[in-house]
Coordinates of C-alpha atoms and ligand atoms in Angstrom, one line a residue:
X1 CA 0.0 0.0 0.0
X2 CA 1.3 3.5 -0.8
X3 CA 0.8 5.7 2.2
X4 CA 1.4 9.4 1.9
X5 CA 1.6 11.9 4.7
X6 CA -0.4 15.0 4.1
X7 CA 2.2 17.8 4.3
X8 CA 2.7 21.4 3.3
X9 CA 5.0 21.2 0.3
X10 CA 6.6 23.6 -2.1
X11 CA 4.9 23.2 -5.5
X12 CA 7.4 22.5 -8.1
X13 CA 6.7 21.2 -11.6
X14 CA 9.0 18.3 -12.1
X15 CA 8.9 17.7 -15.8
X16 CA 11.3 14.8 -15.7
X17 CA 10.0 12.0 -13.5
X18 CA 12.9 9.6 -14.1
X19 CA 16.5 10.6 -13.3
X20 CA 18.2 8.0 -15.4
X21 CA 18.5 10.4 -18.3
X22 CA 21.1 9.1 -20.7
X23 CA 22.7 11.2 -23.3
X24 CA 22.5 10.1 -26.9
X25 CA 26.0 8.9 -27.9
X26 CA 27.7 11.3 -30.2
X27 CA 27.7 8.8 -33.1
X28 CA 23.9 8.9 -33.2
X29 CA 23.4 12.6 -33.0
X30 CA 23.8 13.5 -36.6
X31 CA 22.4 10.5 -38.4
X32 CA 20.3 11.4 -41.5
X33 CA 17.1 9.7 -42.3
X34 CA 18.8 7.8 -45.2
X35 CA 21.5 6.6 -42.8
X36 CA 19.2 5.5 -39.9
X37 CA 16.2 3.9 -41.7
X38 CA 18.1 0.8 -42.9
X39 CA 19.7 0.5 -39.4
X40 CA 16.3 0.7 -37.7
X41 CA 14.9 -1.9 -40.1
X42 CA 17.9 -4.2 -39.6
X43 CA 17.7 -4.0 -35.8
X44 CA 13.9 -4.7 -36.0
X45 CA 14.5 -7.7 -38.2
X46 CA 17.2 -9.1 -35.9
X47 CA 15.0 -8.6 -32.8
X48 CA 12.0 -10.1 -34.6
X49 CA 9.2 -11.1 -32.2
X50 CA 11.2 -10.1 -29.2
X51 CA 10.3 -6.5 -29.7
X52 CA 7.1 -4.5 -30.5
X53 CA 7.2 -0.8 -31.3
X54 CA 4.2 1.3 -30.3
X55 CA 3.6 4.8 -31.7
X56 CA 1.2 7.4 -30.3
X57 CA -0.8 9.4 -32.9
X58 CA 1.3 12.5 -32.0
X59 CA 4.7 10.9 -32.8
X60 CA 6.5 12.2 -35.8
X61 CA 6.4 10.4 -39.2
X62 CA 9.9 8.9 -38.8
X63 CA 8.6 7.1 -35.6
X64 CA 5.1 6.0 -36.6
X65 CA 6.6 4.6 -39.9
X66 CA 8.4 2.0 -37.8
X67 CA 5.6 1.3 -35.4
X68 CA 3.8 -2.1 -35.2
X69 CA 0.7 -0.2 -33.9
X70 CA -0.3 3.4 -34.0
X71 CA -3.1 4.7 -31.7
X72 CA -4.4 6.7 -28.8
X73 CA -3.0 6.3 -25.3
X74 CA -5.6 3.8 -24.2
X75 CA -5.3 1.6 -27.4
X76 CA -1.6 1.5 -27.1
X77 CA -1.8 0.4 -23.4
X78 CA -4.1 -2.4 -24.5
X79 CA -1.7 -3.4 -27.3
X80 CA 1.1 -3.5 -24.8
X81 CA -1.0 -5.7 -22.5
X82 CA -1.7 -8.1 -25.4
X83 CA 1.8 -8.3 -26.7
X84 CA 4.0 -11.3 -26.0
X85 CA 7.2 -9.5 -27.0
X86 CA 10.0 -9.3 -24.4
X87 CA 10.5 -5.6 -25.2
X88 CA 7.9 -2.9 -25.7
X89 CA 9.5 0.2 -27.3
X90 CA 7.1 3.0 -26.6
X91 CA 6.9 6.0 -29.0
X92 CA 5.0 8.2 -26.6
X93 CA 5.5 10.0 -23.3
X94 CA 6.4 8.8 -19.8
X95 CA 2.9 8.3 -18.4
X96 CA 2.0 6.1 -21.4
X97 CA 5.1 4.0 -21.0
X98 CA 4.4 3.7 -17.2
X99 CA 0.9 2.5 -18.0
X100 CA 2.4 -0.1 -20.4
X101 CA 4.8 -1.2 -17.6
X102 CA 1.9 -1.5 -15.1
X103 CA -0.2 -3.7 -17.4
X104 CA 2.4 -5.9 -19.1
X105 CA 3.8 -9.1 -17.5
X106 CA 6.8 -8.8 -15.1
X107 CA 9.1 -10.5 -17.6
X108 CA 8.4 -7.8 -20.2
X109 CA 10.5 -4.6 -20.4
X110 CA 9.2 -1.2 -21.5
X111 CA 11.6 1.1 -23.1
X112 CA 11.0 4.9 -23.7
X113 CA 13.6 6.0 -26.4
X114 CA 14.1 9.3 -24.6
X115 CA 13.5 9.8 -20.9
X116 CA 12.9 13.5 -21.5
X117 CA 9.5 12.8 -23.1
X118 CA 7.5 14.0 -20.1
X119 CA 4.0 15.4 -20.6
X120 CA 3.8 18.9 -18.8
X121 CA 0.2 18.4 -17.9
X122 CA 1.0 15.1 -16.1
X123 CA 3.6 17.1 -14.2
X124 CA 1.0 19.6 -13.0
X125 CA -0.5 17.1 -10.5
X126 CA 2.3 15.5 -8.6
X127 CA 1.1 12.9 -6.1
X128 CA 2.6 14.6 -3.1
X129 CA 1.1 17.9 -4.1
X130 CA -2.3 16.2 -4.6
X131 CA -2.0 14.5 -1.2
X132 CA -1.5 17.8 0.5
X133 CA -4.5 19.3 -1.4
X134 CA -6.5 16.2 -0.6
X135 CA -6.3 17.1 3.1
X136 CA -7.6 20.6 2.5
X137 CA -10.3 19.5 0.1
X138 CA -11.6 16.7 2.4
X139 CA -11.5 19.1 5.4
X140 CA -13.6 21.5 3.4
X141 CA -16.4 18.9 3.0
X142 CA -15.9 16.6 6.0
X143 CA -19.3 14.8 5.5
X144 CA -18.7 14.1 1.8
X145 CA -17.3 10.9 0.3
X146 CA -15.0 12.4 -2.4
X147 CA -13.8 10.1 -5.1
X148 CA -10.6 11.1 -7.0
X149 CA -10.4 10.4 -10.7
X150 CA -7.2 11.0 -12.6
X151 CA -6.9 11.3 -16.4
X152 CA -4.6 8.8 -18.0
X153 CA -2.2 11.7 -18.5
X154 CA -0.8 11.4 -15.0
X155 CA 2.0 9.6 -13.4
X156 CA 1.7 6.1 -11.8
X157 CA 2.0 7.5 -8.2
X158 CA -1.0 9.6 -8.7
X159 CA -2.9 6.7 -10.2
X160 CA -1.9 4.7 -7.1
X161 CA -3.1 7.6 -4.9
X162 CA -6.5 7.6 -6.6
X163 CA -6.9 3.9 -6.1
X164 CA -5.9 4.2 -2.5
X165 CA -8.8 6.7 -2.0
X166 CA -11.4 4.5 -3.8
X167 CA -10.9 6.2 -7.2
X168 CA -9.9 5.3 -10.7
X169 CA -8.3 6.4 -14.0
X170 CA -10.1 7.5 -17.1
X171 CA -9.2 8.4 -20.7
X172 CA -10.7 11.1 -22.9
X173 CA -13.1 8.4 -24.3
X174 CA -14.6 7.1 -21.1
X175 CA -14.5 10.1 -18.7
X176 CA -18.3 10.4 -18.5
X177 CA -18.6 6.7 -17.6
X178 CA -15.9 7.1 -14.9
X179 CA -17.8 10.1 -13.4
X180 CA -20.9 8.0 -13.3
X181 CA -19.0 5.1 -11.7
X182 CA -17.7 7.6 -9.0
X183 CA -21.1 9.1 -8.3
X184 CA -22.6 5.6 -7.7
X185 CA -20.0 5.3 -4.9
X186 CA -19.5 8.8 -3.6
X187 CA -20.9 12.3 -3.3
X188 CA -18.2 14.4 -5.0
X189 CA -15.4 14.0 -7.5
X190 CA -11.9 15.5 -7.5
X191 CA -10.8 15.3 -11.2
X192 CA -7.1 15.7 -12.1
X193 CA -5.1 17.1 -13.8
X194 CA -7.0 18.5 -16.9
X195 CA -9.7 21.1 -16.0
X196 CA -10.9 21.3 -19.6
X197 CA -11.6 17.6 -20.0
X198 CA -13.2 17.7 -16.5
X199 CA -15.4 20.7 -17.5
X200 CA -16.3 19.2 -20.9
X201 CA -17.3 16.0 -19.1
X202 CA -19.4 17.9 -16.6
X203 CA -21.3 19.5 -19.5
X204 CA -21.8 16.0 -21.1
X205 CA -23.5 15.0 -17.8
X206 CA -25.5 18.2 -17.4
X207 CA -23.6 19.1 -14.3
X208 CA -21.9 22.3 -15.5
X209 CA -23.5 24.2 -12.6
X210 CA -21.9 21.9 -10.0
X211 CA -18.2 22.7 -10.7
X212 CA -15.5 24.3 -8.5
X213 CA -11.9 24.8 -9.6
X214 CA -9.0 24.1 -7.3
X215 CA -5.8 26.0 -8.2
X216 CA -3.0 24.5 -6.0
X217 CA -0.6 27.3 -7.1
X218 CA -2.7 30.2 -6.1
X219 CA -3.9 30.8 -2.5
X220 CA -6.9 32.7 -3.9
X221 CA -7.7 29.7 -6.1
X222 CA -8.5 27.3 -3.2
X223 CA -12.0 28.1 -1.9
X224 CA -13.2 25.7 0.8
X225 CA -16.8 27.0 0.5
X226 CA -16.9 26.4 -3.2
X227 CA -15.6 22.9 -2.6
X228 CA -18.3 22.3 0.0
X229 CA -21.0 23.4 -2.5
X230 CA -19.7 21.7 -5.6
X231 CA -20.1 18.1 -6.8
X232 CA -17.2 18.2 -9.2
X233 CA -13.8 19.7 -8.2
X234 CA -11.4 20.4 -11.0
X235 CA -7.7 20.5 -10.5
X236 CA -6.4 23.6 -12.4
X237 CA -4.2 21.7 -14.9
X238 CA -4.2 22.0 -18.7
X239 CA -2.5 21.0 -21.9
X240 CA -0.5 23.9 -23.4
X241 CA -1.0 22.5 -26.9
X242 CA -4.8 22.2 -26.7
X243 CA -5.3 25.5 -24.7
X244 CA -4.1 27.4 -27.8
X245 CA -7.3 26.7 -29.7
X246 CA -10.0 29.3 -29.5
X247 CA -13.6 29.7 -30.7
X248 CA -12.2 32.4 -33.0
X249 CA -10.2 29.8 -34.8
X250 CA -13.4 27.8 -35.4
X251 CA -15.2 30.9 -36.6
X252 CA -12.4 31.8 -39.0
X253 CA -12.5 28.3 -40.6
X254 CA -16.3 28.4 -41.0
X255 CA -16.1 32.0 -42.5
X256 CA -13.6 30.8 -45.0
X257 CA -15.5 27.7 -45.9
X258 CA -19.1 27.3 -44.6
X259 CA -19.0 23.6 -45.5
X260 CA -15.9 22.9 -43.4
X261 CA -16.4 20.7 -40.4
X262 CA -14.3 20.8 -37.2
X263 CA -13.1 17.9 -35.0
X264 CA -11.3 18.7 -31.7
X265 CA -9.8 16.9 -28.7
X266 CA -11.7 17.2 -25.4
X267 CA -8.5 18.8 -23.8
X268 CA -9.6 21.9 -25.7
X269 CA -11.4 24.8 -23.9
X270 CA -15.2 24.6 -23.5
X271 CA -15.8 27.4 -26.1
X272 CA -13.9 25.3 -28.7
X273 CA -15.7 22.1 -27.9
X274 CA -19.0 23.9 -28.1
X275 CA -18.1 25.3 -31.5
X276 CA -16.9 22.0 -33.0
X277 CA -18.9 19.4 -34.9
X278 CA -17.1 16.3 -33.4
X279 CA -15.2 16.0 -30.1
X280 CA -13.1 13.0 -29.1
X281 CA -9.8 11.2 -28.4
X282 CA -7.1 11.0 -31.0
X283 CA -8.6 7.7 -32.3
X284 CA -12.0 9.4 -32.7
X285 CA -10.3 12.1 -34.7
X286 CA -8.6 9.5 -36.9
X287 CA -11.9 7.6 -37.4
X288 CA -13.7 10.9 -38.3
X289 CA -11.3 11.6 -41.1
X290 CA -11.1 7.9 -42.2
X291 CA -14.9 7.9 -42.6
X292 CA -15.2 11.3 -44.3
X293 CA -16.4 11.4 -47.9
X294 CA -13.8 12.4 -50.6
X295 CA -13.8 16.2 -51.1
X296 CA -15.0 17.0 -47.5
X297 CA -13.1 19.6 -45.6
X298 CA -12.2 19.0 -41.9
X299 CA -10.2 21.2 -39.6
X300 CA -8.5 19.5 -36.7
X301 CA -7.9 20.9 -33.3
X302 CA -5.1 18.8 -31.8
X303 CA -1.4 18.2 -31.9
X304 CA 0.0 19.1 -35.3
X305 CA 1.7 15.8 -36.1
X306 CA -1.6 14.0 -36.1
X307 CA -3.0 16.6 -38.5
X308 CA 0.0 16.0 -40.8
X309 CA -0.4 12.2 -40.6
X310 CA -4.1 12.5 -41.5
X311 CA -3.2 14.7 -44.5
X312 CA -0.8 12.0 -45.7
X313 CA -3.1 9.1 -44.9
X314 CA -6.2 10.6 -46.4
X315 CA -5.3 12.7 -49.4
X316 CA -8.9 12.5 -50.7
X317 CA -10.1 14.6 -47.7
X318 CA -9.1 18.3 -47.3
X319 CA -7.5 18.2 -43.8
X320 CA -6.6 21.5 -42.2
X321 CA -5.0 22.6 -39.0
X322 CA -7.6 24.4 -36.9
X323 CA -5.2 27.3 -36.0
X324 CA -3.1 27.3 -39.1
X325 CA 0.5 28.1 -38.6
X326 CA -0.1 28.8 -34.9
X327 CA -0.9 25.1 -34.3
X328 CA 1.7 23.5 -32.1
X329 CA 3.5 20.3 -31.8
X330 CA 3.8 18.7 -28.4
X331 CA 7.3 19.3 -27.0
X332 CA 7.2 16.1 -24.9
X333 CA 6.2 13.9 -27.9
X334 CA 9.0 15.6 -30.0
X335 CA 11.6 14.3 -27.6
X336 CA 11.3 10.9 -29.2
X337 CA 13.8 11.6 -31.8
X338 CA 14.3 8.8 -34.5
X339 CA 18.0 8.8 -33.7
X340 CA 17.1 7.8 -30.1
X341 CA 14.9 5.0 -31.6
X342 CA 17.9 3.8 -33.6
X343 CA 20.1 3.8 -30.5
X344 CA 17.8 1.9 -28.1
X345 CA 17.1 -0.7 -30.8
X346 CA 20.8 -1.3 -31.7
X347 CA 21.5 -1.5 -27.9
X348 CA 18.9 -4.2 -27.6
X349 CA 20.6 -6.1 -30.5
X350 CA 23.8 -5.8 -28.5
X351 CA 22.1 -7.2 -25.4
X352 CA 21.9 -3.8 -23.5
X353 CA 18.7 -2.3 -22.2
X354 CA 18.5 1.5 -22.3
X355 CA 15.9 3.9 -20.9
X356 CA 13.8 1.3 -19.1
X357 CA 10.6 2.5 -17.5
X358 CA 10.0 0.6 -14.3
X359 CA 7.3 1.7 -12.0
X360 CA 8.1 1.0 -8.3
X361 CA 6.3 -2.3 -7.2
X362 CA 4.2 -0.7 -4.4
X363 CA 2.9 2.0 -6.9
X364 CA 2.5 -0.6 -9.6
X365 CA 0.1 -2.7 -7.6
X366 CA -2.3 0.2 -6.7
X367 CA -2.0 1.9 -10.0
X368 CA -3.1 -1.4 -11.6
X369 CA -6.2 -1.3 -9.4
X370 CA -7.0 2.2 -10.7
X371 CA -6.6 1.0 -14.3
X372 CA -8.6 -2.1 -13.8
X373 CA -11.5 0.0 -12.4
X374 CA -11.3 2.0 -15.6
X375 CA -11.8 -1.1 -17.6
X376 CA -15.0 -1.8 -15.6
X377 CA -16.7 1.5 -16.6
Ligands
LIG1 P1 -5.4 10.4 -26.5 O1 -5.6 9.5 -25.3 O2 -6.6 10.9 -27.1 O3 -4.5 9.7 -27.5 O4 -4.7 11.7 -26.0 C1 -3.5 11.7 -25.4 C2 -3.0 13.1 -25.2 O5 -1.9 13.2 -24.7 C3 -3.8 14.2 -25.7 O6 -3.1 15.3 -25.5
LIG2 FE1 0.7 16.1 -22.6 FE2 -0.6 17.9 -24.1 FE3 1.5 16.6 -25.1 FE4 -0.8 15.4 -24.7 S1 -0.4 17.0 -26.2 S2 1.2 14.6 -24.2 S3 -1.5 16.4 -22.9 S4 1.5 18.1 -23.4

């Protein structure tokens, strides 16, 4: 059991959860695509069934081209769980690789090509910080049974914390079900770390008037009375890629082409979600474009690499970036450089494991409970 003492702590965004950062050896730093592609292919051939490469939808082209499976964070975790391979090389960010480690067998090893691939939003709700806030929040509503729910985009220790308090994990595709699960068991929800996904889910459930926000970085942002009143308490975290989209972007697209349709990720602000035609996880975005009729125009509100993949994969559809040149790539996802992929694969061929993601056993057990509860909803 993970036990955490409630304590006053300095808030500090730790972007890099793992301290075994390894520098890419010099010989790999300047490889061109023409040089590395045959080396990656050769390493994969040598490793055969011993390795599986997973690529999140936001990974760059040079990574997804080598992936056995491409998908959203939930699908990739399921693929990792189903895989027999000894090594799971994860093209994604730390929290995704941790989830893969939690649900794969003990004799499987998860490798993240670069340890610097840490999602800033996951770093906005550190378990110790949440534990300290938990004491304040539960004191504000002493009679209430508060169930914590954490978005998949969080570290394993926070998933473990949620399980230890009777809560669970959700993804962008099953957040409403997770909220309903929690309301069957408790009176209030603390949702972490993404306030936008939390708010959008509250709207889906018709509970938009029942929200309070908890800002752990601002003494004015923690209102015990609002917590006592509310049913849904939202941690004040956000994704800096998705926060950039605004309703003006949607308006501009529609003004330019009244037939254009808009699909966005639920990490976007409420105003953007309300203005869009379709809202969903990265796999919903992929399915929307895959099922579009030739000649249709779709603007996409998510990380730019996925928009670029969809332009390549579906040339029959006119795929646009919702905020044009201002659309961002995810800095964390970008850390998975194809030269790092070359390096970790060639090291495996040489019998050396680099950049292994290994969740501490006591966290792993509880985080697995939070993930299993998610599968129930
Ligand atoms: P998905 O779970 O929809 O793939 O999203 C992950 C993510 O990081 C979105 O920013
Ligand atoms: Fe995290 Fe946002 Fe990047 Fe997704 S897009 S991994 S939420 S920073």
